[in-house]
Amino acid sequence: MWEGDINLKFTRYIADLTGKEHPRLCYLPTASGDNPDNIRFWGSICNALKIDTLVMNVWVSASPDNQSFEDILLNSDAIVVGGGNTLNMIGIWKAQGIDKILKKALNKGIILSGGSAGSICWFEKGISDSRPTSISAVEGLGLLPYSNCPHYSQKERQDLFHKLIGNKKIHSGYAFDERAGILFVNGKAKEFVTQSDKHHLYHVFLKGKQLEIEKLEAKIVVSKNAIPEGEYQTTEVEKKLSEIAPDGKSTPLSAYVTSKKFLKAKSHS
């Protein structure tokens, strides 16, 4: 689960979890009302990752040519749920029986994933802007026995999450900044990941009567073929770029360099 809407890095992370060279990732844009712009963006991600574009729309008219929701979902390797209105999405899923199919998918070992509304939906309850006038707690499918607060950097969400846990209105749970996520295996948090050192994850719980907020140590998700953590050194150069460039001349790079830290890969020879 992660806390922004769909993006390339986390989709690659999900694809890698399947262990398949050509995984079938099914995108559910229900929370955005099957928004065509979101679907096109999903297509661009799939193209970049060189995987087939698979989308399950719920705004469809009956036809003998249609696949059933069950056929689509249970023949996927992973399911990716997009962001939007959590409350409306859960209502549609229950009306269409999709909630029961997703539980079958979990029992079958299909990876369930998503961001924002697509994260809240797997938990017991989550902090959402699904209602028209105020942030509130909404029910998810309860596949994970915790509460969830996406977009935790927004103070209104943060305050309500703390209040509801403190008052025992919702269970203890996990809070996510944008671009941070958690891998759960068999209902337990196994790995904490982030796309930068500025986006964090938290475990929020009661210890006696005291609310505790534990910042979780996360590894940074990097693009494939990037230099991994621990495989580089940092050095303080203490010089201007013009002093380092050949012949002391400025280069186009000077428009982008703002730090005096340079990375040097360790030798693998």
GROMACS .gro file of C-alpha atoms in nm:
model
  269
    1MET     CA    1   0.000   0.000   0.000
    2TRP     CA    2   0.126   0.350  -0.074
    3GLU     CA    3  -0.009   0.698  -0.026
    4GLY     CA    4  -0.023   0.881  -0.355
    5ASP     CA    5  -0.219   0.777  -0.660
    6ILE     CA    6  -0.067   0.535  -0.912
    7ASN     CA    7   0.290   0.607  -1.018
    8LEU     CA    8   0.564   0.428  -1.208
    9LYS     CA    9   0.804   0.338  -0.927
   10PHE     CA   10   0.550   0.167  -0.706
   11THR     CA   11   0.389  -0.005  -1.005
   12ARG     CA   12   0.733  -0.147  -1.093
   13TYR     CA   13   0.770  -0.255  -0.729
   14ILE     CA   14   0.437  -0.442  -0.751
   15ALA     CA   15   0.532  -0.598  -1.086
   16ASP     CA   16   0.861  -0.721  -0.936
   17LEU     CA   17   0.674  -0.878  -0.642
   18THR     CA   18   0.493  -1.113  -0.882
   19GLY     CA   19   0.823  -1.270  -0.982
   20LYS     CA   20   0.702  -1.293  -1.340
   21GLU     CA   21   0.868  -1.156  -1.652
   22HIS     CA   22   0.534  -1.056  -1.805
   23PRO     CA   23   0.294  -1.006  -1.512
   24ARG     CA   24  -0.077  -0.932  -1.553
   25LEU     CA   25  -0.144  -0.621  -1.344
   26CYS     CA   26  -0.511  -0.522  -1.332
   27TYR     CA   27  -0.591  -0.156  -1.264
   28LEU     CA   28  -0.919  -0.065  -1.088
   29PRO     CA   29  -1.008   0.305  -1.137
   30THR     CA   30  -1.341   0.269  -0.953
   31ALA     CA   31  -1.267   0.543  -0.697
   32SER     CA   32  -1.227   0.800  -0.975
   33GLY     CA   33  -1.541   0.688  -1.159
   34ASP     CA   34  -1.335   0.505  -1.426
   35ASN     CA   35  -1.175   0.838  -1.515
   36PRO     CA   36  -1.037   0.816  -1.872
   37ASP     CA   37  -0.738   1.041  -1.793
   38ASN     CA   38  -0.635   0.808  -1.510
   39ILE     CA   39  -0.676   0.510  -1.741
   40ARG     CA   40  -0.456   0.675  -2.006
   41PHE     CA   41  -0.194   0.749  -1.739
   42TRP     CA   42  -0.206   0.383  -1.634
   43GLY     CA   43  -0.148   0.291  -1.997
   44SER     CA   44   0.161   0.513  -2.010
   45ILE     CA   45   0.300   0.342  -1.699
   46CYS     CA   46   0.240  -0.002  -1.852
   47ASN     CA   47   0.409   0.106  -2.174
   48ALA     CA   48   0.713   0.229  -1.979
   49LEU     CA   49   0.731  -0.102  -1.790
   50LYS     CA   50   0.661  -0.303  -2.107
   51ILE     CA   51   0.365  -0.489  -1.956
   52ASP     CA   52   0.015  -0.539  -2.094
   53THR     CA   53  -0.245  -0.275  -2.007
   54LEU     CA   54  -0.529  -0.438  -1.814
   55VAL     CA   55  -0.816  -0.226  -1.677
   56MET     CA   56  -1.136  -0.334  -1.503
   57ASN     CA   57  -1.409  -0.075  -1.556
   58VAL     CA   58  -1.724  -0.096  -1.345
   59TRP     CA   59  -1.925   0.157  -1.548
   60VAL     CA   60  -2.026  -0.095  -1.813
   61SER     CA   61  -2.345  -0.208  -1.985
   62ALA     CA   62  -2.438  -0.575  -1.985
   63SER     CA   63  -2.323  -0.769  -2.291
   64PRO     CA   64  -2.256  -1.137  -2.359
   65ASP     CA   65  -1.914  -1.025  -2.490
   66ASN     CA   66  -1.807  -0.886  -2.151
   67GLN     CA   67  -1.582  -1.077  -1.915
   68SER     CA   68  -1.717  -1.108  -1.563
   69PHE     CA   69  -1.548  -0.912  -1.284
   70GLU     CA   70  -1.445  -1.246  -1.130
   71ASP     CA   71  -1.280  -1.368  -1.452
   72ILE     CA   72  -1.080  -1.047  -1.484
   73LEU     CA   73  -0.965  -1.020  -1.122
   74LEU     CA   74  -0.891  -1.386  -1.050
   75ASN     CA   75  -0.681  -1.419  -1.365
   76SER     CA   76  -0.451  -1.132  -1.265
   77ASP     CA   77  -0.113  -1.159  -1.093
   78ALA     CA   78  -0.163  -0.833  -0.907
   79ILE     CA   79  -0.447  -0.583  -0.860
   80VAL     CA   80  -0.373  -0.209  -0.842
   81VAL     CA   81  -0.648   0.019  -0.705
   82GLY     CA   82  -0.634   0.389  -0.793
   83GLY     CA   83  -0.721   0.692  -0.584
   84GLY     CA   84  -1.043   0.892  -0.557
   85ASN     CA   85  -1.354   0.858  -0.341
   86THR     CA   86  -1.312   0.560  -0.105
   87LEU     CA   87  -1.668   0.565   0.025
   88ASN     CA   88  -1.825   0.553  -0.321
   89MET     CA   89  -1.582   0.287  -0.439
   90ILE     CA   90  -1.659   0.053  -0.148
   91GLY     CA   91  -2.033   0.106  -0.205
   92ILE     CA   92  -2.004   0.011  -0.573
   93TRP     CA   93  -1.785  -0.289  -0.496
   94LYS     CA   94  -2.037  -0.423  -0.244
   95ALA     CA   95  -2.329  -0.366  -0.484
   96GLN     CA   96  -2.145  -0.554  -0.760
   97GLY     CA   97  -2.000  -0.831  -0.538
   98ILE     CA   98  -1.645  -0.714  -0.617
   99ASP     CA   99  -1.561  -0.704  -0.244
  100LYS     CA  100  -1.614  -1.081  -0.221
  101ILE     CA  101  -1.408  -1.140  -0.536
  102LEU     CA  102  -1.117  -0.940  -0.392
  103LYS     CA  103  -1.122  -1.161  -0.082
  104LYS     CA  104  -1.105  -1.464  -0.313
  105ALA     CA  105  -0.810  -1.301  -0.489
  106LEU     CA  106  -0.630  -1.260  -0.157
  107ASN     CA  107  -0.689  -1.625  -0.067
  108LYS     CA  108  -0.560  -1.725  -0.410
  109GLY     CA  109  -0.233  -1.539  -0.347
  110ILE     CA  110  -0.292  -1.253  -0.591
  111ILE     CA  111  -0.112  -0.934  -0.484
  112LEU     CA  112  -0.350  -0.658  -0.372
  113SER     CA  113  -0.217  -0.303  -0.388
  114GLY     CA  114  -0.306   0.061  -0.436
  115GLY     CA  115  -0.255   0.420  -0.335
  116SER     CA  116  -0.467   0.674  -0.145
  117ALA     CA  117  -0.826   0.540  -0.170
  118GLY     CA  118  -0.660   0.230  -0.314
  119SER     CA  119  -0.473   0.194   0.014
  120ILE     CA  120  -0.754   0.272   0.259
  121CYS     CA  121  -0.979   0.008   0.102
  122TRP     CA  122  -0.777  -0.288   0.234
  123PHE     CA  123  -0.784  -0.172   0.600
  124GLU     CA  124  -1.062  -0.179   0.861
  125LYS     CA  125  -1.098   0.200   0.853
  126GLY     CA  126  -0.914   0.496   0.709
  127ILE     CA  127  -0.909   0.876   0.714
  128SER     CA  128  -1.074   1.002   0.395
  129ASP     CA  129  -1.215   1.311   0.224
  130SER     CA  130  -1.497   1.103   0.070
  131ARG     CA  131  -1.776   1.302   0.237
  132PRO     CA  132  -1.863   1.652   0.113
  133THR     CA  133  -1.801   1.876   0.414
  134SER     CA  134  -1.528   1.728   0.631
  135ILE     CA  135  -1.254   1.468   0.666
  136SER     CA  136  -1.388   1.152   0.833
  137ALA     CA  137  -1.318   0.786   0.901
  138VAL     CA  138  -1.461   0.546   0.641
  139GLU     CA  139  -1.480   0.167   0.638
  140GLY     CA  140  -1.260  -0.046   0.417
  141LEU     CA  141  -1.280  -0.417   0.339
  142GLY     CA  142  -1.106  -0.514   0.662
  143LEU     CA  143  -0.849  -0.743   0.498
  144LEU     CA  144  -0.584  -0.578   0.717
  145PRO     CA  145  -0.680  -0.546   1.087
  146TYR     CA  146  -0.554  -0.189   1.128
  147SER     CA  147  -0.653   0.170   1.059
  148ASN     CA  148  -0.490   0.379   0.785
  149CYS     CA  149  -0.418   0.749   0.737
  150PRO     CA  150  -0.297   0.844   0.390
  151HIS     CA  151  -0.164   1.195   0.318
  152TYR     CA  152  -0.048   1.213   0.680
  153SER     CA  153   0.142   1.538   0.622
  154GLN     CA  154  -0.198   1.714   0.602
  155LYS     CA  155  -0.260   1.837   0.957
  156GLU     CA  156  -0.639   1.791   0.944
  157ARG     CA  157  -0.602   1.421   0.863
  158GLN     CA  158  -0.323   1.377   1.115
  159ASP     CA  159  -0.522   1.537   1.399
  160LEU     CA  160  -0.833   1.329   1.331
  161PHE     CA  161  -0.630   1.006   1.307
  162HIS     CA  162  -0.465   1.076   1.643
  163LYS     CA  163  -0.798   1.171   1.804
  164LEU     CA  164  -0.986   0.861   1.686
  165ILE     CA  165  -0.710   0.623   1.795
  166GLY     CA  166  -0.677   0.807   2.126
  167ASN     CA  167  -1.054   0.777   2.184
  168LYS     CA  168  -1.049   0.410   2.077
  169LYS     CA  169  -1.294   0.486   1.794
  170ILE     CA  170  -1.062   0.312   1.549
  171HIS     CA  171  -0.785   0.056   1.592
  172SER     CA  172  -0.420   0.145   1.599
  173GLY     CA  173  -0.269   0.164   1.254
  174TYR     CA  174  -0.033   0.309   1.000
  175ALA     CA  175   0.011   0.662   0.868
  176PHE     CA  176   0.176   0.741   0.534
  177ASP     CA  177   0.332   1.048   0.380
  178GLU     CA  178   0.306   1.089   0.004
  179ARG     CA  179   0.533   0.850  -0.187
  180ALA     CA  180   0.581   0.610   0.102
  181GLY     CA  181   0.439   0.260   0.138
  182ILE     CA  182   0.427  -0.070   0.325
  183LEU     CA  183   0.442  -0.429   0.203
  184PHE     CA  184   0.216  -0.657   0.409
  185VAL     CA  185   0.257  -1.034   0.398
  186ASN     CA  186  -0.007  -1.254   0.563
  187GLY     CA  187  -0.150  -0.949   0.738
  188LYS     CA  188   0.181  -0.835   0.890
  189ALA     CA  189   0.393  -0.535   0.788
  190LYS     CA  190   0.709  -0.680   0.635
  191GLU     CA  191   0.883  -0.397   0.449
  192PHE     CA  192   0.868  -0.016   0.464
  193VAL     CA  193   0.961   0.174   0.149
  194THR     CA  194   0.978   0.534   0.033
  195GLN     CA  195   1.068   0.721  -0.283
  196SER     CA  196   1.278   0.980  -0.097
  197ASP     CA  197   1.419   1.057   0.247
  198LYS     CA  198   1.157   1.333   0.286
  199HIS     CA  199   0.856   1.097   0.290
  200HIS     CA  200   0.797   0.879   0.595
  201LEU     CA  201   0.579   0.612   0.754
  202TYR     CA  202   0.448   0.589   1.109
  203HIS     CA  203   0.293   0.333   1.341
  204VAL     CA  204   0.035   0.511   1.559
  205PHE     CA  205  -0.093   0.322   1.864
  206LEU     CA  206  -0.200   0.346   2.227
  207LYS     CA  207   0.041   0.241   2.499
  208GLY     CA  208  -0.177   0.237   2.805
  209LYS     CA  209  -0.353   0.571   2.779
  210GLN     CA  210  -0.067   0.740   2.594
  211LEU     CA  211  -0.074   0.788   2.217
  212GLU     CA  212   0.255   0.672   2.064
  213ILE     CA  213   0.381   0.772   1.719
  214GLU     CA  214   0.665   0.552   1.596
  215LYS     CA  215   0.855   0.662   1.286
  216LEU     CA  216   0.936   0.353   1.079
  217GLU     CA  217   1.271   0.300   0.912
  218ALA     CA  218   1.218   0.270   0.537
  219LYS     CA  219   1.439   0.183   0.244
  220ILE     CA  220   1.439   0.405  -0.064
  221VAL     CA  221   1.289   0.254  -0.378
  222VAL     CA  222   1.516   0.338  -0.671
  223SER     CA  223   1.489   0.280  -1.043
  224LYS     CA  224   1.637  -0.038  -1.185
  225ASN     CA  225   2.009  -0.016  -1.264
  226ALA     CA  226   2.051   0.279  -1.024
  227ILE     CA  227   2.342   0.262  -0.778
  228PRO     CA  228   2.197   0.090  -0.467
  229GLU     CA  229   2.239   0.219  -0.112
  230GLY     CA  230   2.572   0.119   0.039
  231GLU     CA  231   2.742   0.108  -0.301
  232TYR     CA  232   2.863   0.468  -0.310
  233GLN     CA  233   3.065   0.714  -0.106
  234THR     CA  234   3.000   1.083  -0.038
  235THR     CA  235   3.280   1.339  -0.051
  236GLU     CA  236   3.281   1.708   0.043
  237VAL     CA  237   3.443   1.881  -0.256
  238GLU     CA  238   3.438   2.237  -0.116
  239LYS     CA  239   3.483   2.386  -0.463
  240LYS     CA  240   3.271   2.565  -0.717
  241LEU     CA  241   3.165   2.365  -1.020
  242SER     CA  242   3.360   2.600  -1.246
  243GLU     CA  243   3.676   2.502  -1.058
  244ILE     CA  244   3.611   2.134  -1.119
  245ALA     CA  245   3.502   2.151  -1.484
  246PRO     CA  246   3.765   2.094  -1.757
  247ASP     CA  247   3.977   2.407  -1.819
  248GLY     CA  248   3.780   2.583  -1.546
  249LYS     CA  249   3.488   2.638  -1.782
  250SER     CA  250   3.126   2.624  -1.678
  251THR     CA  251   2.910   2.346  -1.817
  252PRO     CA  252   2.532   2.301  -1.865
  253LEU     CA  253   2.543   2.095  -1.548
  254SER     CA  254   2.594   2.412  -1.345
  255ALA     CA  255   2.227   2.494  -1.400
  256TYR     CA  256   2.127   2.185  -1.202
  257VAL     CA  257   2.389   2.130  -0.933
  258THR     CA  258   2.287   2.277  -0.597
  259SER     CA  259   2.482   2.052  -0.361
  260LYS     CA  260   2.853   2.016  -0.288
  261LYS     CA  261   2.812   1.642  -0.237
  262PHE     CA  262   2.918   1.412  -0.520
  263LEU     CA  263   2.873   1.037  -0.538
  264LYS     CA  264   3.154   0.801  -0.628
  265ALA     CA  265   3.071   0.438  -0.700
  266LYS     CA  266   3.280   0.177  -0.519
  267SER     CA  267   3.497  -0.042  -0.736
  268HIS     CA  268   3.359  -0.390  -0.806
  269SER     CA  269   3.683  -0.519  -0.958
   0.00000   0.00000   0.00000
